[in-house]
Coordinates of C-alpha atoms and ligand atoms in Angstrom, one line a residue:
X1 CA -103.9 8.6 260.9
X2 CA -103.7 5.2 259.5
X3 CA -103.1 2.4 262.0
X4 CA -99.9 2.2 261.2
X5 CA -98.9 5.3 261.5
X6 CA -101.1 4.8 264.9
X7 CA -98.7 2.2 266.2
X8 CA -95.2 5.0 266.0
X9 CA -97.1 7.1 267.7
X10 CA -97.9 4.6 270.2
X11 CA -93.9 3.3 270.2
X12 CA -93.3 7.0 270.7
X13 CA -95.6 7.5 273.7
X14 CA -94.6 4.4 275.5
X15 CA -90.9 5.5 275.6
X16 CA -91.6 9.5 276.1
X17 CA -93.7 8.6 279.3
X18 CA -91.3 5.9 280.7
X19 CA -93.6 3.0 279.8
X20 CA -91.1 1.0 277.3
X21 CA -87.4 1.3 276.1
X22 CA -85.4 -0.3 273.7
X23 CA -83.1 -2.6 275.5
X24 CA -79.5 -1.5 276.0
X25 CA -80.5 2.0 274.2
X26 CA -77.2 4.0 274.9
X27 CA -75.5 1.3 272.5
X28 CA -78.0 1.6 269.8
X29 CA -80.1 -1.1 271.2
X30 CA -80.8 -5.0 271.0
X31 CA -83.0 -6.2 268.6
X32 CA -86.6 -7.4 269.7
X33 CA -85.7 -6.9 273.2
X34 CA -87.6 -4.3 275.5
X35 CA -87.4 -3.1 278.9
X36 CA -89.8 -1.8 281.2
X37 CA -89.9 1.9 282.9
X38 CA -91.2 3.2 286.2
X39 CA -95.3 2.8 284.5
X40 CA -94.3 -0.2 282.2
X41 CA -93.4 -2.2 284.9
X42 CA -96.5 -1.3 287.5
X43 CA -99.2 -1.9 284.4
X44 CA -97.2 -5.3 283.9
X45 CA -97.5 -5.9 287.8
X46 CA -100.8 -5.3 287.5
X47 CA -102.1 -7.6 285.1
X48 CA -99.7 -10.3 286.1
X49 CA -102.1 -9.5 289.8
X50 CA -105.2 -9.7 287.7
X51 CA -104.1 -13.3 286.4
X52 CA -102.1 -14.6 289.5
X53 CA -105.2 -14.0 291.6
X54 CA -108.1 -15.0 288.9
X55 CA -106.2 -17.9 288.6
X56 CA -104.8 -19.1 292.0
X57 CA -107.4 -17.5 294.3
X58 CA -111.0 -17.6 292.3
X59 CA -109.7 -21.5 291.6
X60 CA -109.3 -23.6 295.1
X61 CA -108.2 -26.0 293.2
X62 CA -104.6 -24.2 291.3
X63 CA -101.9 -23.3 293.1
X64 CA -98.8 -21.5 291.7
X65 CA -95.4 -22.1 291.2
X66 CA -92.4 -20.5 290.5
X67 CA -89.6 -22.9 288.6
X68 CA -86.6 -22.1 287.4
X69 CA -85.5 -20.9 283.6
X70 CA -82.4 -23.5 283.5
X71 CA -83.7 -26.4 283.5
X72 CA -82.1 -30.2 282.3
X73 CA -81.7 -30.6 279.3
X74 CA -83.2 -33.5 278.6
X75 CA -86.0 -31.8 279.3
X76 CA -85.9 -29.9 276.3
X77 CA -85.3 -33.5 274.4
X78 CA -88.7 -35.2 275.9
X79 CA -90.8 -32.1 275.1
X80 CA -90.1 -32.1 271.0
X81 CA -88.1 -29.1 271.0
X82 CA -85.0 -30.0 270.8
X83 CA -86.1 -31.6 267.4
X84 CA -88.4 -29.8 266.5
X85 CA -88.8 -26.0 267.8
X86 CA -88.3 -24.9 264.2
X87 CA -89.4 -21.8 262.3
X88 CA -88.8 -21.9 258.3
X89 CA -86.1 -19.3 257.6
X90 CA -85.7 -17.4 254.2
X91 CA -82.9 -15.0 253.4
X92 CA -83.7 -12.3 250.5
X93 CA -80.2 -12.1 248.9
X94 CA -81.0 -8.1 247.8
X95 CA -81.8 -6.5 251.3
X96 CA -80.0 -9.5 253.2
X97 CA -83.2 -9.2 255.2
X98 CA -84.7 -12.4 257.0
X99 CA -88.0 -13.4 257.2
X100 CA -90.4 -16.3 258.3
X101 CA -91.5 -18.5 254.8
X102 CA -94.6 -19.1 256.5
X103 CA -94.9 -16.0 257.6
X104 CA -94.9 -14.1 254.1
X105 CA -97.2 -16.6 252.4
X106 CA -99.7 -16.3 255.2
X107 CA -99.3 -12.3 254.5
X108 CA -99.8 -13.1 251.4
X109 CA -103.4 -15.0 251.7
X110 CA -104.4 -12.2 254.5
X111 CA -104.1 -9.5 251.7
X112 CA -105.8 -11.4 249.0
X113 CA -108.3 -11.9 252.0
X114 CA -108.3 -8.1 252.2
X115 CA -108.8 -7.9 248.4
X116 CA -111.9 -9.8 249.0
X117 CA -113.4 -7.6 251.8
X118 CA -113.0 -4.6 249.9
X119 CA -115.0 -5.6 247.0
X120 CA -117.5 -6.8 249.7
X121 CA -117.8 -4.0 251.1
X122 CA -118.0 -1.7 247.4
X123 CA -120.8 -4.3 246.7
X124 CA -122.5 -3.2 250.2
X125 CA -122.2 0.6 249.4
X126 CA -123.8 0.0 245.9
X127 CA -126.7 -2.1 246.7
X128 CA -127.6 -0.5 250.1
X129 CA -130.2 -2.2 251.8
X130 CA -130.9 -5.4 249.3
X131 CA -126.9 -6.4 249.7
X132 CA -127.1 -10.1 249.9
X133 CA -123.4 -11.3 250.9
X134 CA -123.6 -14.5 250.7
X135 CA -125.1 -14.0 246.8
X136 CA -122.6 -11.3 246.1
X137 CA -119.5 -13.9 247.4
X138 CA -120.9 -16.2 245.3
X139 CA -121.0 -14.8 242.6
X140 CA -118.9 -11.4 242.3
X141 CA -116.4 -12.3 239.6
X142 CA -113.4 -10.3 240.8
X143 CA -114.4 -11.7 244.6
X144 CA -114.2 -15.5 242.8
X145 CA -111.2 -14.8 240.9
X146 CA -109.4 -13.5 243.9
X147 CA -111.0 -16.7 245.8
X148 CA -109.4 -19.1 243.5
X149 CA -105.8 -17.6 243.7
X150 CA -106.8 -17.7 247.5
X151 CA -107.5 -21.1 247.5
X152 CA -105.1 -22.5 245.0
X153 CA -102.1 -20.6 247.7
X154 CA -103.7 -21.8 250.9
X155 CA -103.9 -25.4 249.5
X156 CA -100.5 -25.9 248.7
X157 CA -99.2 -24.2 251.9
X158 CA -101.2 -26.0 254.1
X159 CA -100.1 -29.4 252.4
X160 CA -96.7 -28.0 252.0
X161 CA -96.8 -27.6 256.1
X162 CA -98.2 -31.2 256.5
X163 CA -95.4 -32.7 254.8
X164 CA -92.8 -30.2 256.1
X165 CA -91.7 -29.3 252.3
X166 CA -89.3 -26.2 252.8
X167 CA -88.7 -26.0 248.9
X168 CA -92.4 -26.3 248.0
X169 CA -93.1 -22.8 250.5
X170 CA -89.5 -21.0 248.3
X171 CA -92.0 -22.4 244.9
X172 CA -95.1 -20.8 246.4
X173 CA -93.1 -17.5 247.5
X174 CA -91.7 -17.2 243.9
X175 CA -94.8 -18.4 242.1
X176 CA -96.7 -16.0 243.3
X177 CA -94.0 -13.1 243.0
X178 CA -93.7 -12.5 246.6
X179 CA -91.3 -9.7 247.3
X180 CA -88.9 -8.5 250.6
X181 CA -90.3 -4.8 251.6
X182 CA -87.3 -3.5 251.3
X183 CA -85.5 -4.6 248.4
X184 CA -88.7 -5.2 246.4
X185 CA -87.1 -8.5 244.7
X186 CA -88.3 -12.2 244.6
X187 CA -84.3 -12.9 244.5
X188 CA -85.0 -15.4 247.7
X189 CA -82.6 -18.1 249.1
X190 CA -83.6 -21.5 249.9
X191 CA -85.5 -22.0 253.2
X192 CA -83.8 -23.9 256.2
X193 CA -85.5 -24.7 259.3
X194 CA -84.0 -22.6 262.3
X195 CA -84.4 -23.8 266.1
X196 CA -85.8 -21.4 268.1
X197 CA -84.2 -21.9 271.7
X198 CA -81.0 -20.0 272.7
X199 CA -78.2 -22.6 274.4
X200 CA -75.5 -21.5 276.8
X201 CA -72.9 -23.9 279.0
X202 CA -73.3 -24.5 282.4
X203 CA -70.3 -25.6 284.4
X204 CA -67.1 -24.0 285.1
X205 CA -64.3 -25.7 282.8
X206 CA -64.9 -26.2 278.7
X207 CA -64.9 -29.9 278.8
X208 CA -66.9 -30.2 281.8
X209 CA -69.7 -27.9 280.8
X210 CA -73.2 -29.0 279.4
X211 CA -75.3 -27.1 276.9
X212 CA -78.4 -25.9 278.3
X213 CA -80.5 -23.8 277.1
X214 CA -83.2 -21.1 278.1
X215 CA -86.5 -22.0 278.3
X216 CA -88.3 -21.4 275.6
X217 CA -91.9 -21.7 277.3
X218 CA -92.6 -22.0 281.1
X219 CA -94.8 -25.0 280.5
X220 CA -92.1 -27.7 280.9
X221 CA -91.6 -26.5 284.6
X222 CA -94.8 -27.0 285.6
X223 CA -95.0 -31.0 284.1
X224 CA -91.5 -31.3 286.0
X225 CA -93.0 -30.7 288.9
X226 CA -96.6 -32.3 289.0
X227 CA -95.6 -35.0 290.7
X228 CA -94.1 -32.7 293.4
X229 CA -97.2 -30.3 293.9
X230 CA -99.6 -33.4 293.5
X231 CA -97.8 -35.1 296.4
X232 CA -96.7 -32.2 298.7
X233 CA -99.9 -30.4 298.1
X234 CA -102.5 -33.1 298.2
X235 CA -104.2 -32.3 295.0
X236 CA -107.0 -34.1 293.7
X237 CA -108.0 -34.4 290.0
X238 CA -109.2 -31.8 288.4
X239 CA -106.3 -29.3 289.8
X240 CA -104.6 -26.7 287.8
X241 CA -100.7 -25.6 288.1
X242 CA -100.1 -21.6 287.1
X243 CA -97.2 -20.2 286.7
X244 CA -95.6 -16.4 285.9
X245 CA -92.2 -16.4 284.6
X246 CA -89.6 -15.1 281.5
X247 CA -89.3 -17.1 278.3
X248 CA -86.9 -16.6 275.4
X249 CA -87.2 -17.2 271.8
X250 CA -84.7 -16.3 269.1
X251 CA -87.6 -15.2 266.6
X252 CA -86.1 -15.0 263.1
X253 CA -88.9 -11.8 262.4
X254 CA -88.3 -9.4 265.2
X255 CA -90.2 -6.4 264.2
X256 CA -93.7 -5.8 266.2
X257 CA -92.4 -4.0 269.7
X258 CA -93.3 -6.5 272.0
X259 CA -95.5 -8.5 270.5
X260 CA -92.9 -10.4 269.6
X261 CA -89.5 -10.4 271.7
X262 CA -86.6 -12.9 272.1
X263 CA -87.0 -12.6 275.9
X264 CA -90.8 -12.3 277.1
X265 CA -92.8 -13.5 279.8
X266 CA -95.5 -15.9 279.8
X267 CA -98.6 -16.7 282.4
X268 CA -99.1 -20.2 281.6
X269 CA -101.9 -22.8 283.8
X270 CA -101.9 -26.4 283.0
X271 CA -104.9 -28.1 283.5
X272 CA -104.8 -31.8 284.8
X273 CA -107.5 -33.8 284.3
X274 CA -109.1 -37.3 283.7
X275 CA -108.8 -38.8 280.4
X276 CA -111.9 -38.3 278.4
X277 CA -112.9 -35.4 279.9
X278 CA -110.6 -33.0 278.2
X279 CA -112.9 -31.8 275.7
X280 CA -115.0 -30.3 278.2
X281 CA -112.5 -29.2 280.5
X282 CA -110.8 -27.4 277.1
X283 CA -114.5 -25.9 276.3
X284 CA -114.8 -24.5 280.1
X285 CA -111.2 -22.7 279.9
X286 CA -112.1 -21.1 276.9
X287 CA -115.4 -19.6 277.9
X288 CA -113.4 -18.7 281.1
X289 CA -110.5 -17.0 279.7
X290 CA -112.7 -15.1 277.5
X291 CA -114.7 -14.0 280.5
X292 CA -111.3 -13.0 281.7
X293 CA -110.7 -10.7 278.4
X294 CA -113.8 -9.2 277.8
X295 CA -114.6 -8.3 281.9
X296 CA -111.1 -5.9 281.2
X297 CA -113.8 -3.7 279.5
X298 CA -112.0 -2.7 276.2
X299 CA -115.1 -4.2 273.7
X300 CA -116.0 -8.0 273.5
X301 CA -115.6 -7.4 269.2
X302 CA -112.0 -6.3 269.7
X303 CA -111.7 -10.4 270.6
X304 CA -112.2 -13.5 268.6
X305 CA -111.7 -17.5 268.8
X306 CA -109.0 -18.8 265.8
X307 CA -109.6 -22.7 265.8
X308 CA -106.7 -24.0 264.7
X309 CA -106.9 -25.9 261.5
X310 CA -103.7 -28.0 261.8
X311 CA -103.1 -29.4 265.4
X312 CA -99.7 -30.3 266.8
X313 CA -99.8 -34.1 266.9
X314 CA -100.0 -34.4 270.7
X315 CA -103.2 -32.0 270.8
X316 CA -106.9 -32.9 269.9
X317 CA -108.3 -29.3 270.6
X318 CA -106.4 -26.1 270.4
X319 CA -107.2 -22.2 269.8
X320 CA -106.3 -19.1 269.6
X321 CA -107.6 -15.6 271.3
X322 CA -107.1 -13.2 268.8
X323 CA -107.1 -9.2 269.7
X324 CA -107.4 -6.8 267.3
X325 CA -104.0 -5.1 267.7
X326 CA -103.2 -1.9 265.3
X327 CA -101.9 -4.4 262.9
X328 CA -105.0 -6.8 263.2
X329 CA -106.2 -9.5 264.6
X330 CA -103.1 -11.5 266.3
X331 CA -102.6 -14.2 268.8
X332 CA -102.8 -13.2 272.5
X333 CA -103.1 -16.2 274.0
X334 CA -103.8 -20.3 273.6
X335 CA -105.7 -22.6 274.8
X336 CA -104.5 -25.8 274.3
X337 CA -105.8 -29.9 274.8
X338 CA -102.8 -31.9 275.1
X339 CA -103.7 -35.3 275.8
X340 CA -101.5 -36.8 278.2
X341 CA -98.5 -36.4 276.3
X342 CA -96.0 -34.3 277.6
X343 CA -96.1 -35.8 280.7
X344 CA -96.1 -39.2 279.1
X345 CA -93.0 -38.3 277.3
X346 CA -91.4 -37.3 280.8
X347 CA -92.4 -40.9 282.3
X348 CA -90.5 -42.0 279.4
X349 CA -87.7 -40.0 279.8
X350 CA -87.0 -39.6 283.2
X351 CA -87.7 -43.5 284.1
X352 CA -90.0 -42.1 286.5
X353 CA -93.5 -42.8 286.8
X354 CA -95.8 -40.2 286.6
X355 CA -99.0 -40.9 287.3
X356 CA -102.3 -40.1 289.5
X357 CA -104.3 -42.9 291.5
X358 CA -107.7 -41.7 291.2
X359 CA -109.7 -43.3 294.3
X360 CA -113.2 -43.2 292.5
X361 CA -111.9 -45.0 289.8
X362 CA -109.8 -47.0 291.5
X363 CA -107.7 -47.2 288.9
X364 CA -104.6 -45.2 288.3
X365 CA -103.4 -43.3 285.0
X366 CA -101.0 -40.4 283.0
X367 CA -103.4 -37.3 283.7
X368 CA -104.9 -35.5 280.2
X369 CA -103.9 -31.7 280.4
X370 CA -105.8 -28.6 279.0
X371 CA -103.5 -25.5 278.9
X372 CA -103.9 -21.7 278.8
X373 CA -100.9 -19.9 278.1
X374 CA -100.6 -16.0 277.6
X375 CA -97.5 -13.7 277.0
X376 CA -97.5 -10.6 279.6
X377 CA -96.3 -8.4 277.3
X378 CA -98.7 -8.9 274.5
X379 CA -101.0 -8.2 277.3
X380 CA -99.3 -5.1 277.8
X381 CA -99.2 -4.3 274.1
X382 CA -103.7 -4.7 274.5
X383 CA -103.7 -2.8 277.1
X384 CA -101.5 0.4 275.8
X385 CA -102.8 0.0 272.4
X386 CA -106.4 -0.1 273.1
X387 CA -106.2 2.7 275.4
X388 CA -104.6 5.0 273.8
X389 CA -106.4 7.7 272.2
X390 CA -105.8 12.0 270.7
X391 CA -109.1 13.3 271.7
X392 CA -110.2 17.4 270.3
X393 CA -111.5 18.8 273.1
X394 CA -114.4 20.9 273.0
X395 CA -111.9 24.6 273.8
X396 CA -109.9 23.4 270.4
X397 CA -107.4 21.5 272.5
X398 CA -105.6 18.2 271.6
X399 CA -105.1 15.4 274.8
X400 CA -103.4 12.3 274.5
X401 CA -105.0 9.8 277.1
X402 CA -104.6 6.7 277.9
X403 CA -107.8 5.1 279.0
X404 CA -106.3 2.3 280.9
X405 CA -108.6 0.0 283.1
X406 CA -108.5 1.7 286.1
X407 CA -107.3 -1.2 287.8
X408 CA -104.4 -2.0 285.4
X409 CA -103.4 1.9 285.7
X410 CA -100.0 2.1 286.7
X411 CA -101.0 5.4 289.0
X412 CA -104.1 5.7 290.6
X413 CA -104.3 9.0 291.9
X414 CA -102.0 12.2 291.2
X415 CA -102.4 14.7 294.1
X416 CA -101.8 17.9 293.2
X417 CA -101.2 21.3 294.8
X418 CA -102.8 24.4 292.7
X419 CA -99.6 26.7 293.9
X420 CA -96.3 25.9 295.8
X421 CA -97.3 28.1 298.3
X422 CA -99.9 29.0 301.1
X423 CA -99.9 25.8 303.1
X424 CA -101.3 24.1 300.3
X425 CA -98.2 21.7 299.4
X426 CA -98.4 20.6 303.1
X427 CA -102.3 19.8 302.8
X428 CA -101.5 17.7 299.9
X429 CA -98.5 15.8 300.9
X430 CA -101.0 15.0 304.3
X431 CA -103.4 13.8 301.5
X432 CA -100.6 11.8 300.2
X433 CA -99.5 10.1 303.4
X434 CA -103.2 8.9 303.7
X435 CA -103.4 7.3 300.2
X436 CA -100.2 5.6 299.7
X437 CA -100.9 2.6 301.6
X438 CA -104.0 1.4 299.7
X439 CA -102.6 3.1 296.3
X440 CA -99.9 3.9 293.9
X441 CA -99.9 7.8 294.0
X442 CA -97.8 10.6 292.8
X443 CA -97.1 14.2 293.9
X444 CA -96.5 16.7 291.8
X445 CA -96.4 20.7 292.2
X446 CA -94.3 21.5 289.0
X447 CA -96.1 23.3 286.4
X448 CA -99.9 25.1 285.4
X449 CA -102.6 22.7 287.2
X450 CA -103.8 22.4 283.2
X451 CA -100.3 20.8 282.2
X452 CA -100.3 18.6 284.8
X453 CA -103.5 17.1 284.4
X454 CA -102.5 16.2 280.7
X455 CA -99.5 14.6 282.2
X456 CA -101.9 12.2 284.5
X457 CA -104.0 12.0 281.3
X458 CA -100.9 10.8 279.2
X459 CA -99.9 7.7 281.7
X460 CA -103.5 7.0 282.7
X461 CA -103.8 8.0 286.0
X462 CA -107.7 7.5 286.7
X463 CA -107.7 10.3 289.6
X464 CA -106.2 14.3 289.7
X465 CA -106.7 15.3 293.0
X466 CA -106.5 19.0 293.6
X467 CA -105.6 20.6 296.9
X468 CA -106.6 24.9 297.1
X469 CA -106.8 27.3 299.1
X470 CA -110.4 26.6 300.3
X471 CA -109.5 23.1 300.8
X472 CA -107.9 24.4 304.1
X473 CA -110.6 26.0 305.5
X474 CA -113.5 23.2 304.4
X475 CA -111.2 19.5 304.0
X476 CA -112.6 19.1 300.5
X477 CA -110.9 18.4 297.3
X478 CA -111.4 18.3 293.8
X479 CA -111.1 15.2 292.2
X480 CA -111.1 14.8 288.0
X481 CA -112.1 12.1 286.5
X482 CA -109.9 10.8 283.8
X483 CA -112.1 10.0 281.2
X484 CA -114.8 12.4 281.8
X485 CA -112.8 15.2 282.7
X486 CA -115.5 16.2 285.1
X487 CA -114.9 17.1 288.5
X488 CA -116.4 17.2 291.6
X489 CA -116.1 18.1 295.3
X490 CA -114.7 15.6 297.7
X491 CA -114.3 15.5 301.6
X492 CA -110.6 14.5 302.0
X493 CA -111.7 11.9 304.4
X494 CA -114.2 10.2 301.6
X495 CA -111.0 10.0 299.5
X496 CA -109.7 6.5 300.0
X497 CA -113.8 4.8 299.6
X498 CA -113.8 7.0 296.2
X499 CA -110.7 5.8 294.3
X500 CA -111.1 2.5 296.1
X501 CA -114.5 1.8 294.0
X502 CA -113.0 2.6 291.0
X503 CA -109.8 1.0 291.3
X504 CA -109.4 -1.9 293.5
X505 CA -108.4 -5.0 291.6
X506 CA -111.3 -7.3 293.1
X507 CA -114.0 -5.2 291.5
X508 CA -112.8 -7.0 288.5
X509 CA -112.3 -10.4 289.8
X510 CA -116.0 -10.7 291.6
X511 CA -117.1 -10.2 288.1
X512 CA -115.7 -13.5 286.9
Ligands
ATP1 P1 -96.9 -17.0 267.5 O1 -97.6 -17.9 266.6 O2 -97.4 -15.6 267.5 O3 -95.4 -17.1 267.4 P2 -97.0 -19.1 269.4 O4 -98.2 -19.9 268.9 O5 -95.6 -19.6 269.1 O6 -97.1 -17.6 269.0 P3 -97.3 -20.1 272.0 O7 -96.1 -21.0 271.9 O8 -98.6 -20.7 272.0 O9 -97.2 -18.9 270.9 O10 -97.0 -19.2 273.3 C1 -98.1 -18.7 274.1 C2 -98.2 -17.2 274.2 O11 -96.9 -16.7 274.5 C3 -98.6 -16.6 272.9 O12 -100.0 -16.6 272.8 C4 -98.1 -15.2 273.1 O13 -99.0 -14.4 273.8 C5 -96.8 -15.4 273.9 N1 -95.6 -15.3 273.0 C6 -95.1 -16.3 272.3 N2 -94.0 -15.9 271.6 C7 -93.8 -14.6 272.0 C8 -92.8 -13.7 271.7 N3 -91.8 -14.0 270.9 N4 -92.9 -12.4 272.3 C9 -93.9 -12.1 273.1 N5 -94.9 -13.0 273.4 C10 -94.8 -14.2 272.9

């Protein structure tokens, strides 16, 4: 199956098992937004847990906060996006599709890039053991043809973006005979810059009402509010804000499931610091939030750092985490160094001063800031699409199963019954009783024991319990593993100590 053929499937499972569904799906849906179903919404839980308490608890020194989505809108003036929360826009005039300009050309250079690889990697399979890469790159001639068109593209984009030149990116999209996917012409309309953030009224009569718009980032309501959690909760520098909340974007491309959505949520820290220290502070947060990845389990190479090249021109330092989704590697989260300027901007603003008195200086100044900001769902999107997998088994059948983290599982443990009968429901719902305090469990007695384990396999439950006959006479279960498949002998009592090793949230944490 090719990966993108991978992904459907994926879509497909999400929705069957009540993970993800199209927003408003009855009337034929709402473009790029999603809701969540009874398993969606614990795994989301679950890793919003993982980051609320790595964050808020590990750290003494961040506290969370929970501001609002309306916010003044000044706010939105002071922070740059008002003026300049723009995506270039391009219309193809065949398909009356829309796409992101910068988006195409940088497809564009990623399959030239591909080009590249794949002669590489021809070159590797023909010379075996005496490949020299670095030779072969240099001197390959269909790798340096393809590196010249690469650079010559690259070049004038990148110089295109500096200077914000919307008819030079339309002149690089034609030169180079970029077509829509759909209609398969180059017959493109200019490009226009497009603001990102969706406005609505506040107030009750036309005339009186204010245009406001939705946050497009939960950032801004943290620097609102430093000087209110600084004061109120005593902070010294270094102390870290976090915050958990929904964000909205009108994205112009709306086509990746939730990896990108107009209305998403976002787990954002900002970092407050002394001048001059940022650097380090920036260098810390990314070795932390890697940490944070990789201890999830699902394969330190599925991760990598993407320095950015150009830097927004409040930042000195800012990267990417890149996870290889089934599309490629694609932003999961930033980390970003942003000087002191948004709240700088604020002071200015507001007319307030917003500043820290820092008693071993002696001296008082506009705190530096090094953010880390992640979207929940493209967490989500890891998550499902790392774990799912269509495994042979060794009797000739087929499983779907979704090896979740056992801590991010939605279900932890699925008790189940062999028969409806015999007294054996009421041993298991006894079972049940015991569990659901400490975990999220189901019941279920419907169906062959075989079809309901593939069930538990398809949402990821890491636990089948399964209550029989000589449970009642000895208090023993079995329990299945998910993964393994194997199974073993439990005393009912030993239950809660067995799941709890496997499953319990601050396993993962202590390994931070
Ligand atoms: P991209 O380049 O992919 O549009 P971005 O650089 O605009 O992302 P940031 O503004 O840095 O993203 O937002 C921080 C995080 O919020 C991203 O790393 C991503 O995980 C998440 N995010 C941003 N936009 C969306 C979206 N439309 N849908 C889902 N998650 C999003």
């Amino acid at each position: 199956m090719t990966q993108d053929e991978l992904f459907k499937v994926l879509v497909a499972h999400c929705k069957e098992y009540g993970f993800i569904f199209p927003s408003s799906e009855i009337y034929d849906g709402l473009a790029a937004v999603y809701d969540y179903g009874q398993m969606g919404v614990e795994l989301k839980n679950n890793i919003k847990q993982y980051w609320w308490n790595a964050m808020t608890r590990l750290n003494e020194n961040i506290v969370g906060i929970d501001s609002c989505i309306f916010m003044h809108p000044r706010i939105w003036e002071a922070s740059g996006h008002v003026g300049a929360f723009n995506d270039p826009l391009i219309d193809n005039k065949d398909s009356k599709k829309r796409y992101r300009a910068d988006v195409l050309i940088e497809d564009f250079l990623g399959k030239i890039e591909e080009k590249m690889n794949k002669e590489v990697e021809k070159g590797r399979k023909r010379f075996g053991e005496a490949f020299n890469e670095e030779q072969f790159r240099a001197t390959n001639p269909n790798v340096l043809r393809e590196k010249a068109k690469y650079d010559e593209v690259h070049g004038r984009y990148k110089k295109a973006e500096e200077a914000n030149d919307l008819a030079e990116y339309r002149q690089i999209i034609i030169d180079n005979n970029i077509v829509c996917p759909i209609s398969g012409t180059c017959n493109w309309t200019d490009v226009r810059q497009f603001n990102l953030m969706f406005s609505t009224s506040m107030g009750s009569t036309a005339e009186g009402a204010s245009t406001i718009y939705l946050r497009p980032e939960t950032a801004q309501g943290i620097f609102v509010n430093y000087l209110n959690v600084q004061k109120t909760g005593r902070m010294k520098i270094p102390f870290g804000i976090a915050q958990i909340g929904k964000a909205f974007r009108n994205e112009i491309v709306a086509r990746q499931f939730i990896f990108r959505m107009r209305e998403f949520e976002q787990m954002e820290m900002q970092f407050f610091i002394k001048p001059g220290t940022e650097l380090e502070w920036f260098k810390k947060w990314k070795e932390q939030r890697m940490k944070w990845h990789v201890n999830l389990g699902m394969g330190a190479e599925n991760y990598r750092f993407h320095d950015h090249e150009k830097l927004a021109h409040y930042a000195n330092a800012a990267t990417d985490i890149e996870f290889q989704f089934p599309f490629g590697f694609k932003e999961l989260e930033g980390i970003h160094s942003r000087t002191n300027w948004d709240l700088g901007r604020h002071q200015q603003y507001s007319g307030r001063k917003i500043e820290y008195f820092d008693p071993e200086e002696g001296a008082a100044y506009t705190p530096y800031v090094v953010e880390t900001s992640i979207g929940v769902d493209r967490m989500v999107l890891a998550v499902l699409s790392h774990s799912f997998k269509e495994e042979k088994l060794e009797n000739g059948e087929n499983r779907v199963v979704l090896s979740i983290p056992a801590p991010l599982a939605p279900v932890k443990a699925a008790v189940l019954p062999l028969v409806k009968k015999d007294g054996l429901p009421e041993l298991a719902q006894k079972v049940m009783d015991e569990l659901k305090f400490d975990f999220n469990c189901q019941y279920e007695e419907k169906d062959s024991i075989g079809k309901r384990y593939r069930r538990q396999d398809a949402i990821g439950t890491p636990f089948c319990i399964t209550v029989d006959h000589q449970s009642l006479e000895d208090g023993c279960v079995t329990v299945r593993e998910r993964d393994t498949m194997a199974q073993e002998r439990v005393k009912i009592e030993d239950l809660r100590a067995l799941i709890d090793s496997k499953v319990n949230l601050n396993n993962l944490l202590r390994n931070l």
